[in-house]
Structures are given as C-alpha cells and as structure tokens.
GROMACS .gro file of C-alpha atoms in nm:
model
  499
    1MET     CA    1  -6.824  -5.739   4.974
    2ALA     CA    2  -6.779  -5.464   4.713
    3ASN     CA    3  -6.414  -5.560   4.657
    4THR     CA    4  -6.484  -5.932   4.616
    5GLY     CA    5  -6.300  -6.067   4.312
    6ARG     CA    6  -6.099  -5.747   4.247
    7PHE     CA    7  -5.795  -5.847   4.452
    8LYS     CA    8  -5.597  -6.169   4.452
    9ASP     CA    9  -5.478  -6.325   4.776
   10ARG     CA   10  -5.118  -6.432   4.704
   11SER     CA   11  -5.072  -6.591   5.048
   12PRO     CA   12  -5.389  -6.792   5.115
   13ASP     CA   13  -5.210  -7.026   5.358
   14ILE     CA   14  -5.097  -6.747   5.593
   15ARG     CA   15  -5.354  -6.643   5.855
   16PRO     CA   16  -5.401  -6.271   5.924
   17ALA     CA   17  -5.272  -6.117   6.246
   18GLY     CA   18  -5.500  -6.085   6.549
   19LEU     CA   19  -5.776  -6.299   6.694
   20ALA     CA   20  -6.062  -6.432   6.490
   21SER     CA   21  -6.404  -6.295   6.587
   22VAL     CA   22  -6.699  -6.531   6.598
   23LEU     CA   23  -7.017  -6.347   6.501
   24GLU     CA   24  -7.339  -6.446   6.666
   25PRO     CA   25  -7.663  -6.414   6.473
   26ASP     CA   26  -7.779  -6.118   6.688
   27ASN     CA   27  -7.442  -5.939   6.692
   28SER     CA   28  -7.338  -5.672   6.441
   29THR     CA   29  -7.003  -5.546   6.312
   30GLY     CA   30  -7.008  -5.254   6.559
   31THR     CA   31  -7.027  -5.496   6.852
   32CYS     CA   32  -6.725  -5.688   6.722
   33MET     CA   33  -6.522  -5.369   6.680
   34THR     CA   34  -6.584  -5.263   7.043
   35ILE     CA   35  -6.293  -5.378   7.259
   36SER     CA   36  -6.337  -5.329   7.638
   37HIS     CA   37  -6.215  -5.495   7.952
   38ILE     CA   38  -6.461  -5.700   8.155
   39GLU     CA   39  -6.406  -5.484   8.467
   40GLU     CA   40  -6.476  -5.162   8.272
   41LEU     CA   41  -6.789  -5.319   8.127
   42ALA     CA   42  -6.913  -5.414   8.475
   43GLU     CA   43  -6.845  -5.062   8.608
   44HIS     CA   44  -7.034  -4.913   8.314
   45LEU     CA   45  -7.338  -5.131   8.380
   46ILE     CA   46  -7.343  -5.036   8.748
   47ARG     CA   47  -7.323  -4.663   8.669
   48GLN     CA   48  -7.604  -4.689   8.415
   49ASP     CA   49  -7.823  -4.869   8.668
   50CYS     CA   50  -7.759  -4.601   8.934
   51LYS     CA   51  -7.835  -4.322   8.688
   52ARG     CA   52  -8.157  -4.492   8.583
   53ARG     CA   53  -8.272  -4.519   8.946
   54GLN     CA   54  -8.196  -4.148   9.017
   55LEU     CA   55  -8.401  -4.038   8.717
   56LYS     CA   56  -8.683  -4.269   8.818
   57ASN     CA   57  -8.693  -4.125   9.172
   58ALA     CA   58  -8.700  -3.769   9.028
   59GLY     CA   59  -8.998  -3.858   8.811
   60LEU     CA   60  -8.819  -3.828   8.473
   61LEU     CA   61  -8.842  -4.091   8.207
   62TYR     CA   62  -8.631  -4.151   7.898
   63ALA     CA   63  -8.937  -4.145   7.678
   64GLU     CA   64  -9.029  -3.783   7.764
   65ALA     CA   65  -8.952  -3.505   7.513
   66PRO     CA   66  -8.655  -3.271   7.577
   67CYS     CA   67  -8.715  -2.955   7.780
   68LEU     CA   68  -8.774  -2.645   7.560
   69PRO     CA   69  -8.722  -2.282   7.679
   70ASN     CA   70  -9.019  -2.057   7.738
   71VAL     CA   71  -8.853  -1.758   7.560
   72SER     CA   72  -8.959  -1.692   7.201
   73VAL     CA   73  -8.718  -1.660   6.909
   74PRO     CA   74  -8.745  -1.275   6.870
   75GLU     CA   75  -8.665  -1.235   7.238
   76LEU     CA   76  -8.358  -1.461   7.199
   77MET     CA   77  -8.236  -1.256   6.898
   78ALA     CA   78  -8.283  -0.920   7.079
   79MET     CA   79  -8.080  -0.977   7.393
   80GLU     CA   80  -7.927  -0.625   7.377
   81LYS     CA   81  -8.263  -0.466   7.455
   82SER     CA   82  -8.288  -0.649   7.785
   83LYS     CA   83  -7.957  -0.503   7.911
   84SER     CA   84  -7.950  -0.200   8.139
   85ARG     CA   85  -7.762   0.123   8.061
   86PHE     CA   86  -7.492   0.050   8.312
   87MET     CA   87  -7.428  -0.293   8.160
   88MET     CA   88  -7.405  -0.148   7.809
   89PHE     CA   89  -7.166   0.129   7.927
   90LYS     CA   90  -6.949  -0.126   8.104
   91GLU     CA   91  -6.922  -0.347   7.793
   92LYS     CA   92  -6.843  -0.049   7.568
   93MET     CA   93  -6.574   0.077   7.805
   94SER     CA   94  -6.416  -0.269   7.816
   95GLU     CA   95  -6.412  -0.290   7.437
   96ASP     CA   96  -6.254   0.059   7.402
   97MET     CA   97  -5.991  -0.032   7.658
   98TYR     CA   98  -5.876  -0.358   7.507
   99LEU     CA   99  -5.961  -0.305   7.137
  100LYS     CA  100  -5.666  -0.132   6.969
  101GLN     CA  101  -5.826  -0.089   6.625
  102ALA     CA  102  -6.029   0.212   6.517
  103LYS     CA  103  -6.401   0.186   6.457
  104LEU     CA  104  -6.543   0.161   6.112
  105GLY     CA  105  -6.528   0.500   5.932
  106GLU     CA  106  -6.323   0.673   6.209
  107VAL     CA  107  -5.955   0.765   6.247
  108MET     CA  108  -5.750   0.603   6.521
  109PRO     CA  109  -5.672   0.876   6.779
  110THR     CA  110  -5.297   0.895   6.852
  111GLY     CA  111  -5.287   1.151   7.134
  112SER     CA  112  -4.946   1.286   7.014
  113LYS     CA  113  -5.056   1.644   6.941
  114PRO     CA  114  -5.263   1.913   7.117
  115ASP     CA  115  -5.633   1.939   7.050
  116HIS     CA  116  -5.611   2.285   6.892
  117ILE     CA  117  -5.380   2.153   6.616
  118ASN     CA  118  -5.547   1.960   6.335
  119ASN     CA  119  -5.501   1.896   5.965
  120LEU     CA  120  -5.719   2.190   5.867
  121ASN     CA  121  -5.539   2.478   6.042
  122THR     CA  122  -5.178   2.346   6.043
  123THR     CA  123  -4.942   2.234   5.765
  124PHE     CA  124  -4.692   1.974   5.880
  125GLY     CA  125  -4.334   1.976   5.748
  126CYS     CA  126  -4.128   2.242   5.570
  127GLU     CA  127  -4.287   2.451   5.299
  128THR     CA  128  -4.136   2.400   4.955
  129ASN     CA  129  -4.058   2.718   4.769
  130SER     CA  130  -4.062   2.566   4.422
  131SER     CA  131  -4.238   2.682   4.112
  132GLY     CA  132  -4.242   2.337   3.951
  133GLY     CA  133  -4.522   2.089   3.931
  134VAL     CA  134  -4.620   1.827   4.184
  135TYR     CA  135  -4.468   1.547   3.973
  136ASP     CA  136  -4.124   1.714   3.983
  137ILE     CA  137  -4.149   1.749   4.360
  138ILE     CA  138  -4.257   1.388   4.427
  139LEU     CA  139  -4.046   1.223   4.154
  140PRO     CA  140  -3.766   1.465   4.058
  141ARG     CA  141  -3.583   1.403   3.735
  142LYS     CA  142  -3.247   1.237   3.810
  143PRO     CA  143  -2.987   1.071   3.588
  144ALA     CA  144  -2.944   0.694   3.605
  145GLU     CA  145  -2.606   0.729   3.776
  146GLN     CA  146  -2.755   0.933   4.060
  147VAL     CA  147  -3.045   0.689   4.100
  148ASN     CA  148  -2.805   0.394   4.126
  149ARG     CA  149  -2.582   0.580   4.371
  150GLU     CA  150  -2.873   0.672   4.597
  151TYR     CA  151  -3.011   0.320   4.570
  152GLY     CA  152  -2.682   0.172   4.690
  153LYS     CA  153  -2.652   0.433   4.968
  154PHE     CA  154  -3.002   0.360   5.097
  155HIS     CA  155  -2.961  -0.017   5.056
  156ASP     CA  156  -2.900  -0.084   5.427
  157LYS     CA  157  -3.233   0.089   5.515
  158TYR     CA  158  -3.407  -0.100   5.235
  159ILE     CA  159  -3.290  -0.425   5.391
  160LEU     CA  160  -3.458  -0.330   5.719
  161SER     CA  161  -3.785  -0.227   5.553
  162HIS     CA  162  -3.823  -0.493   5.283
  163ASN     CA  163  -3.565  -0.761   5.381
  164HIS     CA  164  -3.427  -0.743   5.025
  165TYR     CA  165  -3.066  -0.824   4.943
  166PHE     CA  166  -2.858  -0.795   4.629
  167PRO     CA  167  -2.784  -1.118   4.434
  168SER     CA  168  -2.501  -1.314   4.604
  169GLU     CA  169  -2.506  -1.068   4.896
  170GLN     CA  170  -2.432  -1.213   5.237
  171ILE     CA  171  -2.718  -1.190   5.485
  172ASN     CA  172  -2.644  -0.978   5.788
  173ARG     CA  173  -2.819  -1.140   6.081
  174ARG     CA  174  -2.707  -0.861   6.318
  175TYR     CA  175  -2.559  -1.083   6.584
  176LYS     CA  176  -2.441  -0.910   6.897
  177ALA     CA  177  -2.110  -0.958   7.080
  178PRO     CA  178  -1.934  -1.193   7.119
  179PHE     CA  179  -2.076  -1.322   6.787
  180ASP     CA  180  -1.902  -1.104   6.529
  181ARG     CA  181  -1.905  -1.219   6.167
  182ARG     CA  182  -1.569  -1.051   6.101
  183LEU     CA  183  -1.399  -1.266   6.362
  184THR     CA  184  -1.264  -1.617   6.306
  185TYR     CA  185  -1.400  -1.895   6.517
  186GLY     CA  186  -1.141  -2.107   6.694
  187ALA     CA  187  -0.777  -2.031   6.770
  188ALA     CA  188  -0.635  -1.740   6.570
  189TYR     CA  189  -0.301  -1.795   6.395
  190ASN     CA  190  -0.060  -1.542   6.252
  191VAL     CA  191  -0.107  -1.627   5.883
  192ASP     CA  192  -0.076  -1.432   5.562
  193VAL     CA  193  -0.425  -1.322   5.455
  194THR     CA  194  -0.301  -1.224   5.105
  195GLY     CA  195  -0.217  -1.585   5.012
  196LYS     CA  196   0.145  -1.518   4.908
  197MET     CA  197   0.280  -1.786   5.140
  198VAL     CA  198   0.053  -2.061   5.009
  199LYS     CA  199   0.330  -2.202   4.790
  200ARG     CA  200   0.552  -2.256   5.093
  201CYS     CA  201   0.267  -2.427   5.277
  202MET     CA  202   0.208  -2.661   4.982
  203GLN     CA  203   0.568  -2.786   4.987
  204GLN     CA  204   0.638  -3.122   5.148
  205CYS     CA  205   0.879  -2.987   5.410
  206ALA     CA  206   1.120  -2.702   5.468
  207GLY     CA  207   1.491  -2.703   5.382
  208ASN     CA  208   1.448  -2.834   5.022
  209VAL     CA  209   1.410  -3.188   5.149
  210ILE     CA  210   1.197  -3.408   4.923
  211ILE     CA  211   1.040  -3.722   5.066
  212ILE     CA  212   1.013  -4.010   4.817
  213SER     CA  213   0.822  -4.325   4.899
  214LYS     CA  214   0.951  -4.673   4.824
  215GLU     CA  215   0.695  -4.724   4.543
  216GLN     CA  216   0.808  -4.405   4.372
  217MET     CA  217   1.175  -4.500   4.411
  218ASP     CA  218   1.112  -4.843   4.259
  219PHE     CA  219   0.936  -4.679   3.965
  220ILE     CA  220   1.233  -4.445   3.912
  221ASP     CA  221   1.477  -4.737   3.923
  222ARG     CA  222   1.272  -4.927   3.662
  223THR     CA  223   1.223  -4.629   3.431
  224TYR     CA  224   1.519  -4.389   3.454
  225PRO     CA  225   1.886  -4.494   3.454
  226ARG     CA  226   2.140  -4.354   3.694
  227LEU     CA  227   2.403  -4.109   3.574
  228GLY     CA  228   2.678  -4.302   3.398
  229LYS     CA  229   2.491  -4.635   3.426
  230LYS     CA  230   2.318  -4.821   3.144
  231LEU     CA  231   1.945  -4.881   3.188
  232LYS     CA  232   1.857  -5.247   3.223
  233LYS     CA  233   1.531  -5.290   3.036
  234TYR     CA  234   1.436  -5.615   3.201
  235PRO     CA  235   1.568  -5.639   3.559
  236TYR     CA  236   1.497  -6.010   3.593
  237SER     CA  237   1.719  -6.291   3.468
  238VAL     CA  238   1.589  -6.465   3.155
  239PRO     CA  239   1.720  -6.804   3.045
  240GLN     CA  240   1.891  -6.827   2.710
  241HIS     CA  241   1.631  -6.942   2.458
  242VAL     CA  242   1.725  -7.144   2.151
  243THR     CA  243   1.570  -7.037   1.820
  244PHE     CA  244   1.497  -7.331   1.590
  245GLY     CA  245   1.515  -7.283   1.218
  246ARG     CA  246   1.659  -7.001   1.015
  247PRO     CA  247   1.565  -6.653   1.145
  248SER     CA  248   1.425  -6.408   0.893
  249PRO     CA  249   1.545  -6.046   0.882
  250PRO     CA  250   1.277  -5.832   1.050
  251ASP     CA  251   1.313  -5.550   0.799
  252LEU     CA  252   1.260  -5.774   0.497
  253CYS     CA  253   0.985  -6.009   0.610
  254ASP     CA  254   0.682  -5.992   0.838
  255GLY     CA  255   0.408  -6.228   0.954
  256LYS     CA  256   0.188  -6.163   0.651
  257MET     CA  257   0.469  -6.258   0.412
  258LEU     CA  258   0.522  -6.583   0.604
  259ILE     CA  259   0.153  -6.676   0.599
  260GLU     CA  260   0.080  -6.568   0.241
  261ASP     CA  261   0.416  -6.688   0.106
  262ILE     CA  262   0.503  -6.347  -0.040
  263SER     CA  263   0.858  -6.260  -0.134
  264PRO     CA  264   0.978  -5.941   0.041
  265CYS     CA  265   0.999  -5.633  -0.177
  266GLN     CA  266   1.191  -5.320  -0.080
  267SER     CA  267   1.029  -5.101  -0.345
  268ASN     CA  268   0.687  -5.154  -0.187
  269LYS     CA  269   0.815  -5.025   0.149
  270HIS     CA  270   0.971  -4.719  -0.013
  271LEU     CA  271   0.643  -4.639  -0.189
  272ILE     CA  272   0.446  -4.659   0.137
  273ASP     CA  273   0.694  -4.423   0.306
  274ALA     CA  274   0.673  -4.182   0.012
  275LEU     CA  275   0.293  -4.172   0.022
  276GLY     CA  276   0.301  -4.112   0.398
  277HIS     CA  277   0.547  -3.826   0.346
  278LEU     CA  278   0.316  -3.669   0.086
  279ASN     CA  279   0.013  -3.699   0.315
  280MET     CA  280   0.209  -3.535   0.598
  281TRP     CA  281   0.301  -3.236   0.378
  282ARG     CA  282  -0.059  -3.197   0.258
  283HIS     CA  283  -0.175  -3.153   0.620
  284LYS     CA  284   0.125  -2.939   0.713
  285LEU     CA  285   0.067  -2.690   0.430
  286GLN     CA  286  -0.301  -2.667   0.523
  287LEU     CA  287  -0.215  -2.567   0.882
  288ARG     CA  288   0.052  -2.307   0.793
  289ALA     CA  289  -0.086  -1.954   0.822
  290ASP     CA  290   0.202  -1.791   0.627
  291PHE     CA  291   0.163  -2.005   0.315
  292GLN     CA  292  -0.078  -1.983   0.026
  293MET     CA  293  -0.081  -2.223  -0.268
  294PHE     CA  294  -0.137  -1.929  -0.501
  295ASP     CA  295   0.205  -1.786  -0.404
  296LEU     CA  296   0.382  -2.109  -0.505
  297ILE     CA  297   0.199  -2.120  -0.837
  298SER     CA  298   0.287  -1.755  -0.904
  299VAL     CA  299   0.660  -1.815  -0.842
  300LEU     CA  300   0.657  -2.124  -1.066
  301GLU     CA  301   0.482  -1.928  -1.343
  302HIS     CA  302   0.749  -1.658  -1.315
  303SER     CA  303   1.018  -1.927  -1.355
  304ASP     CA  304   0.840  -2.069  -1.663
  305LYS     CA  305   0.979  -1.843  -1.935
  306GLU     CA  306   0.825  -2.035  -2.224
  307GLN     CA  307   0.477  -2.053  -2.064
  308THR     CA  308   0.442  -2.430  -2.122
  309ARG     CA  309   0.312  -2.497  -1.769
  310HIS     CA  310   0.593  -2.754  -1.733
  311LEU     CA  311   0.917  -2.726  -1.537
  312PRO     CA  312   1.201  -2.966  -1.451
  313LEU     CA  313   1.156  -3.143  -1.124
  314LYS     CA  314   1.488  -3.010  -0.992
  315LYS     CA  315   1.376  -2.652  -1.064
  316ILE     CA  316   1.049  -2.704  -0.873
  317PHE     CA  317   1.235  -2.832  -0.567
  318GLU     CA  318   1.473  -2.534  -0.577
  319VAL     CA  319   1.179  -2.291  -0.577
  320MET     CA  320   1.018  -2.476  -0.284
  321HIS     CA  321   1.344  -2.467  -0.083
  322LYS     CA  322   1.366  -2.090  -0.137
  323MET     CA  323   1.015  -2.063   0.011
  324HIS     CA  324   1.130  -2.269   0.314
  325LEU     CA  325   0.941  -2.580   0.202
  326TYR     CA  326   1.204  -2.847   0.266
  327ILE     CA  327   1.030  -3.146   0.117
  328ASP     CA  328   1.214  -3.477   0.068
  329ILE     CA  329   1.324  -3.494  -0.296
  330TYR     CA  330   1.366  -3.872  -0.321
  331LYS     CA  331   1.030  -3.958  -0.157
  332MET     CA  332   0.848  -3.699  -0.367
  333ARG     CA  333   1.009  -3.832  -0.687
  334THR     CA  334   0.892  -4.186  -0.594
  335THR     CA  335   0.535  -4.057  -0.547
  336LEU     CA  336   0.533  -3.867  -0.878
  337SER     CA  337   0.671  -4.170  -1.057
  338HIS     CA  338   0.399  -4.391  -0.910
  339PHE     CA  339   0.125  -4.150  -1.026
  340LYS     CA  340   0.297  -4.123  -1.370
  341MET     CA  341   0.318  -3.744  -1.349
  342ILE     CA  342   0.680  -3.721  -1.477
  343LEU     CA  343   0.701  -3.674  -1.854
  344ASP     CA  344   1.003  -3.834  -2.026
  345GLU     CA  345   1.115  -3.994  -1.702
  346ASN     CA  346   1.491  -4.070  -1.666
  347CYS     CA  347   1.564  -3.852  -1.968
  348PRO     CA  348   1.758  -3.523  -1.982
  349ASN     CA  349   1.442  -3.331  -2.073
  350GLU     CA  350   1.211  -3.478  -1.804
  351ARG     CA  351   0.955  -3.231  -1.674
  352VAL     CA  352   0.646  -3.206  -1.454
  353ASN     CA  353   0.325  -3.004  -1.489
  354TYR     CA  354   0.345  -2.772  -1.190
  355ASP     CA  355  -0.034  -2.714  -1.186
  356THR     CA  356  -0.090  -3.085  -1.129
  357PHE     CA  357   0.196  -3.087  -0.881
  358CYS     CA  358   0.036  -2.807  -0.674
  359GLN     CA  359  -0.298  -2.988  -0.678
  360LEU     CA  360  -0.118  -3.294  -0.541
  361LEU     CA  361   0.010  -3.084  -0.249
  362ASN     CA  362  -0.330  -2.922  -0.186
  363ILE     CA  363  -0.543  -3.114   0.066
  364GLN     CA  364  -0.859  -2.972  -0.087
  365HIS     CA  365  -0.803  -3.189  -0.398
  366PRO     CA  366  -0.826  -3.568  -0.366
  367LEU     CA  367  -0.531  -3.793  -0.441
  368PRO     CA  368  -0.532  -3.978  -0.775
  369THR     CA  369  -0.657  -4.335  -0.779
  370MET     CA  370  -0.359  -4.555  -0.702
  371GLY     CA  371  -0.512  -4.905  -0.671
  372ASN     CA  372  -0.356  -5.184  -0.466
  373ILE     CA  373   0.013  -5.122  -0.390
  374SER     CA  374   0.074  -5.441  -0.191
  375MET     CA  375   0.226  -5.755  -0.339
  376MET     CA  376  -0.022  -6.030  -0.418
  377PRO     CA  377   0.089  -6.391  -0.362
  378PRO     CA  378   0.082  -6.618  -0.666
  379ASN     CA  379  -0.132  -6.880  -0.488
  380VAL     CA  380  -0.387  -6.641  -0.339
  381TYR     CA  381  -0.674  -6.808  -0.529
  382ASN     CA  382  -0.568  -7.163  -0.443
  383LYS     CA  383  -0.659  -7.145  -0.072
  384ASP     CA  384  -0.982  -7.294   0.053
  385THR     CA  385  -1.140  -7.034   0.280
  386THR     CA  386  -1.480  -7.050   0.446
  387TYR     CA  387  -1.627  -6.804   0.198
  388ARG     CA  388  -1.492  -6.995  -0.101
  389LEU     CA  389  -1.622  -7.324   0.035
  390LEU     CA  390  -1.967  -7.168   0.067
  391CYS     CA  391  -1.950  -7.025  -0.284
  392ALA     CA  392  -1.836  -7.359  -0.428
  393ASP     CA  393  -2.197  -7.479  -0.420
  394LEU     CA  394  -2.271  -7.240  -0.708
  395GLY     CA  395  -2.070  -7.465  -0.941
  396LYS     CA  396  -2.271  -7.774  -0.856
  397THR     CA  397  -2.558  -7.897  -1.069
  398PRO     CA  398  -2.888  -7.814  -0.900
  399VAL     CA  399  -3.109  -8.100  -0.789
  400GLU     CA  400  -3.392  -8.149  -1.033
  401ALA     CA  401  -3.738  -8.112  -0.887
  402ALA     CA  402  -3.992  -8.393  -0.903
  403PRO     CA  403  -4.213  -8.383  -1.212
  404LEU     CA  404  -4.539  -8.208  -1.155
  405LEU     CA  405  -4.858  -8.407  -1.161
  406LYS     CA  406  -5.063  -8.385  -1.471
  407LYS     CA  407  -5.367  -8.179  -1.396
  408SER     CA  408  -5.697  -8.263  -1.544
  409PRO     CA  409  -5.855  -7.997  -1.762
  410LYS     CA  410  -6.106  -7.802  -1.558
  411LYS     CA  411  -6.254  -7.457  -1.535
  412THR     CA  412  -6.126  -7.190  -1.304
  413ASP     CA  413  -6.253  -7.151  -0.948
  414ASP     CA  414  -6.410  -6.816  -1.031
  415ASP     CA  415  -6.630  -6.970  -1.299
  416ASN     CA  416  -6.741  -7.252  -1.068
  417THR     CA  417  -6.831  -7.019  -0.780
  418ARG     CA  418  -7.206  -6.972  -0.730
  419VAL     CA  419  -7.421  -6.750  -0.507
  420LYS     CA  420  -7.485  -7.044  -0.277
  421ASP     CA  421  -7.110  -7.085  -0.221
  422LEU     CA  422  -7.088  -6.721  -0.113
  423LEU     CA  423  -7.389  -6.729   0.119
  424THR     CA  424  -7.324  -7.067   0.279
  425PRO     CA  425  -6.960  -7.155   0.214
  426ASP     CA  426  -6.829  -7.499   0.305
  427ILE     CA  427  -6.598  -7.550   0.601
  428ALA     CA  428  -6.308  -7.634   0.365
  429THR     CA  429  -6.356  -7.303   0.184
  430LEU     CA  430  -6.337  -7.114   0.515
  431TYR     CA  431  -5.997  -7.278   0.584
  432GLY     CA  432  -5.855  -7.161   0.248
  433LEU     CA  433  -5.921  -7.461   0.021
  434LEU     CA  434  -6.068  -7.413  -0.327
  435PRO     CA  435  -6.296  -7.642  -0.533
  436SER     CA  436  -6.007  -7.719  -0.767
  437ASP     CA  437  -5.815  -7.876  -0.475
  438PHE     CA  438  -6.087  -8.141  -0.446
  439GLN     CA  439  -6.109  -8.197  -0.824
  440MET     CA  440  -5.734  -8.233  -0.886
  441LEU     CA  441  -5.619  -8.590  -0.971
  442ARG     CA  442  -5.390  -8.737  -0.703
  443PRO     CA  443  -5.190  -9.065  -0.670
  444ARG     CA  444  -5.272  -9.342  -0.426
  445ASP     CA  445  -5.024  -9.240  -0.155
  446HIS     CA  446  -5.180  -8.890  -0.133
  447LEU     CA  447  -5.526  -9.033  -0.087
  448GLU     CA  448  -5.403  -9.280   0.178
  449GLU     CA  449  -5.252  -8.989   0.371
  450ILE     CA  450  -5.579  -8.791   0.350
  451PHE     CA  451  -5.826  -9.071   0.438
  452LYS     CA  452  -5.612  -9.275   0.680
  453ASP     CA  453  -5.814  -9.160   0.986
  454ILE     CA  454  -6.153  -9.193   0.810
  455VAL     CA  455  -6.143  -9.519   0.613
  456SER     CA  456  -5.987  -9.849   0.719
  457GLU     CA  457  -5.728 -10.028   0.502
  458ALA     CA  458  -5.974 -10.294   0.383
  459ASP     CA  459  -6.238 -10.037   0.286
  460PHE     CA  460  -5.975  -9.820   0.116
  461GLU     CA  461  -5.862 -10.118  -0.093
  462THR     CA  462  -6.223 -10.190  -0.197
  463ILE     CA  463  -6.288  -9.827  -0.293
  464TRP     CA  464  -5.960  -9.803  -0.483
  465GLN     CA  465  -6.031 -10.120  -0.688
  466GLN     CA  466  -6.375  -9.990  -0.780
  467LEU     CA  467  -6.226  -9.652  -0.888
  468MET     CA  468  -5.959  -9.821  -1.100
  469ASN     CA  469  -6.227 -10.029  -1.276
  470THR     CA  470  -6.444  -9.724  -1.335
  471HIS     CA  471  -6.176  -9.467  -1.437
  472LYS     CA  472  -5.924  -9.661  -1.644
  473ASP     CA  473  -5.827  -9.359  -1.857
  474GLN     CA  474  -5.682  -9.153  -1.564
  475ASP     CA  475  -5.349  -9.345  -1.538
  476GLY     CA  476  -5.399  -9.448  -1.176
  477LEU     CA  477  -5.494  -9.097  -1.054
  478VAL     CA  478  -5.817  -9.021  -0.864
  479SER     CA  479  -5.960  -8.698  -0.727
  480ILE     CA  480  -6.100  -8.650  -0.379
  481VAL     CA  481  -6.449  -8.589  -0.516
  482GLN     CA  482  -6.449  -8.922  -0.698
  483PHE     CA  483  -6.316  -9.105  -0.393
  484ARG     CA  484  -6.578  -8.946  -0.168
  485ASP     CA  485  -6.865  -9.036  -0.405
  486VAL     CA  486  -6.766  -9.404  -0.407
  487MET     CA  487  -6.720  -9.399  -0.029
  488ASP     CA  488  -7.069  -9.250   0.020
  489ASN     CA  489  -7.226  -9.513  -0.211
  490ILE     CA  490  -7.064  -9.800  -0.021
  491GLU     CA  491  -7.182  -9.660   0.317
  492LEU     CA  492  -7.535  -9.611   0.180
  493ALA     CA  493  -7.543  -9.973   0.047
  494GLY     CA  494  -7.425 -10.104   0.386
  495GLN     CA  495  -7.695  -9.912   0.574
  496THR     CA  496  -7.965 -10.050   0.335
  497ALA     CA  497  -7.844 -10.409   0.387
  498ASN     CA  498  -7.855 -10.365   0.764
  499ALA     CA  499  -8.210 -10.230   0.749
   0.00000   0.00000   0.00000
C-alpha cells in the first residue's frame, strides 16, 4: 500500500500472469504464499501427529522450558583444565606435526645444518677483504651504462621472480615440446623469409601475362583510342538535329548576353584575361624562393639614370626578361592601361612609375579599385523583378489614418489616484485599465459593442436618448461613466416601481 498512487498502470485491461488468490478473513499473506501439494500436506500432518504422540508417551510437553546444562559458565570456559596430560601431549604433537608455521616469537627450524653450527660461532659466505664502507659493499658505485647492461643480462631471472616484462615484449609461456614458439603451425613451405620475393607474389600471374576483365576492357575502349585510330567520343548513333534560327558564335555571345540583351564586346574579354594573368604572376612570384622584389627594384633603379622613378614600359619588360620573368607584354599593358598607370599613353615618351609597378606585382599589396568591368545593358532598370515590385510600394501615397476622437479635457490618472484605489483597486484596474479609459468620450457604436451583452437593444435606445437630451454639448459622444450612471438610475427606478 506504500506505493499506491506512485505508479501508473498503462495496461489496466490486461490481467497479470498466474492464478488469483482468494483471501479468507482468517488467512494471512504468508498462507497465500505457501504453495504445497495436497499429498505432501497430508504426509506432513501424519508425521506431526506421530511425533506428538511419541512425545506424549515419553512425558514431554511442548509447553515445558528447554533443557539447560548443569555445568556453570566458568567450567565451560576452562575446558583445558579438565584434560589429562596425555590428551594435552597428544594434541600438541598433532599440531606440531601438521602445522608448518613457526610459533609466535620463535624461528622456524630448518634442520639443514648441524647443531654445533649457529649464527653466533659461524660466519656464512665468503669474507670480503675490502676497506670500504658498508654502503659501497651493498650498493657499489656503477656507471649508468653498466647498470643498464646488468639489468638486461639479469632480465630473464627478473621475469621469473617478479613476472615483469619490458614494454612490447612478448610473453614467454615456457611451453614444452612439441609446442615451440619458434616453429610455424601448419604445413611448412619453402618461402623467402626476407620478403624479397613479395613483388613476384603480388603479380597477377607468371610469364608477363596480364588478365583484364571485360569491364576494364570496355572502359579502355571508351576512354583511350587505339594506335592509328581516331577516338569516337560518343559511341552511339545520334540522329541529325535541326537547329532553328540563326546560331550565335560561341566566342562572341553567351547566355547572359542573350538574356540581358547585351552586345558582345571583345575588349571586355581581353581585360578579364589580362587581370587573370596578373593575379597568376602575383601568386607565382610569392612562391618563388629565388626571387625578391627588392632585387627587381634595385635593377630598375640602376637603369634609371636620371633618378625620376619612371622608366619606359619596354625597358621594364627587358629587365624582367633578363631576370627570367617572362611576363606577357600585351596582357600586362592592358592591365596597366586599365589602372591608368601609363603616363602619356600612346606617345613616344610614355613611361611608368616602377615603384607602383612593383607594388602591383607584390601580393602583399592590394590591387587598385577597378569597379565593375562588365557591360551593363541599356534596359537594365526597365525590368520588373520581384524586388522592384516590392519596392514599388514606396512610391505610393500612404493610406491616411482615421481622425482621432476628440478627447475631453481631464486630469491625468496620477492626479486622480487615491489611497483607496491603491488599497482596494477595482477589477478593471487589475486588468490594466485606467480611470481615463472610462471617462473618455466614445461614439455610439463603441458603446453598443461594450454593453451588447449587458443591456438589451430597447434599454440601450432609452438610455442613449436620455444621454443625448442631457449632454447636448458633447457632439453625440458619451463616456462609459455617464452611460453607467444612467443605467443604474433606470434599474433603481424599476426596482422601486416593482416594490
């Protein structure tokens, strides 16, 4: 009953296994838990009856107290005193015969030496003729190399005494013949133990014969052409397709130009290739171990006789070719022209600042801002996209909000709050409403929505007519407080008439 209500039975319709026990009023749980056969129960009753009759004939009853010994407690604790000398000698001799341990405070006799030789008159072992101390005799001073050598030499004895092995050392279980760990189990073959013939074993077969499966041969036929035979890219027959319309050259037009209606421009493609060539050389010069940007600047300064920090572009390329920097002249000239780094371009005296040119080749300096290099279609702003359709609402005139209701002049809620309102606030105040919400002037439809479940239509019309007659200066607006006062007066007059 202690676990009642703590566990939930998720299968109340399923009965538990076993047989249900029916408890009688005089039966207990122990009786229900006892499971015995009817024949065993009958035999038990017969045996108990026979035992009861034997005890009754002997004059013993179950109610009598148990039989106590006549010996006192001190006599029971001192049983050794009651033994004879012969019995004590016999027990001592038996203990000395079968007990292999020495007695407390005595040395175990070994019987391996004569009686006239003992530790007092005889020194065992060889006498050491050394003038050193005891520490040098027990632990002599040895170098680390000798200690390690003796440790490895005595390692096999140390395994027997301490069962200690080196790290990654194979355990020697000391199996006897025919179990030898140096032998190979199974049939022995004449193989090369050095492993030099492993390459021959890994080959497919002897005689330089290579076995190729059909899948591999089909892959070779699809991928590699035969000697003197042209490779057929697509081995299957394709019907001749008819192209409708006028085909566009693939080098001059792409899908973007067709969609955006852009005219193809070759100069744009050349500029992209030139910028890619410059980016490639920036990374290549960074990875070269035999090149330093300072060396190039030094050679260019030596070529600048007038010290103007400007050189012709042709002279700069000649210096770079002498330093085994074979950069593309035409692509580099297109890049410099795009960044407007060539002074007096297409003139006999055109020149380039080689300091700026070296910074352009150095990957540690960023590239100049280039802007958009792609061609923009003329009608790019005339397409109605999803984003532009969403932004088109910004050009519309916003919907004007409804005019706010004219509020009646009143004091603030803080000034109208009293101690009584703080101690016993109204239910409306607890739900977040303020006194000004009840004093604000509202139109008729607002009041109908508020009092539709409280006042009927006929009563509402009567109250509204009375309010309009009383408050003619409010332009058809009434507060909730005013409406509630008139409603309370009408209810009070009706109760008085009924009484």
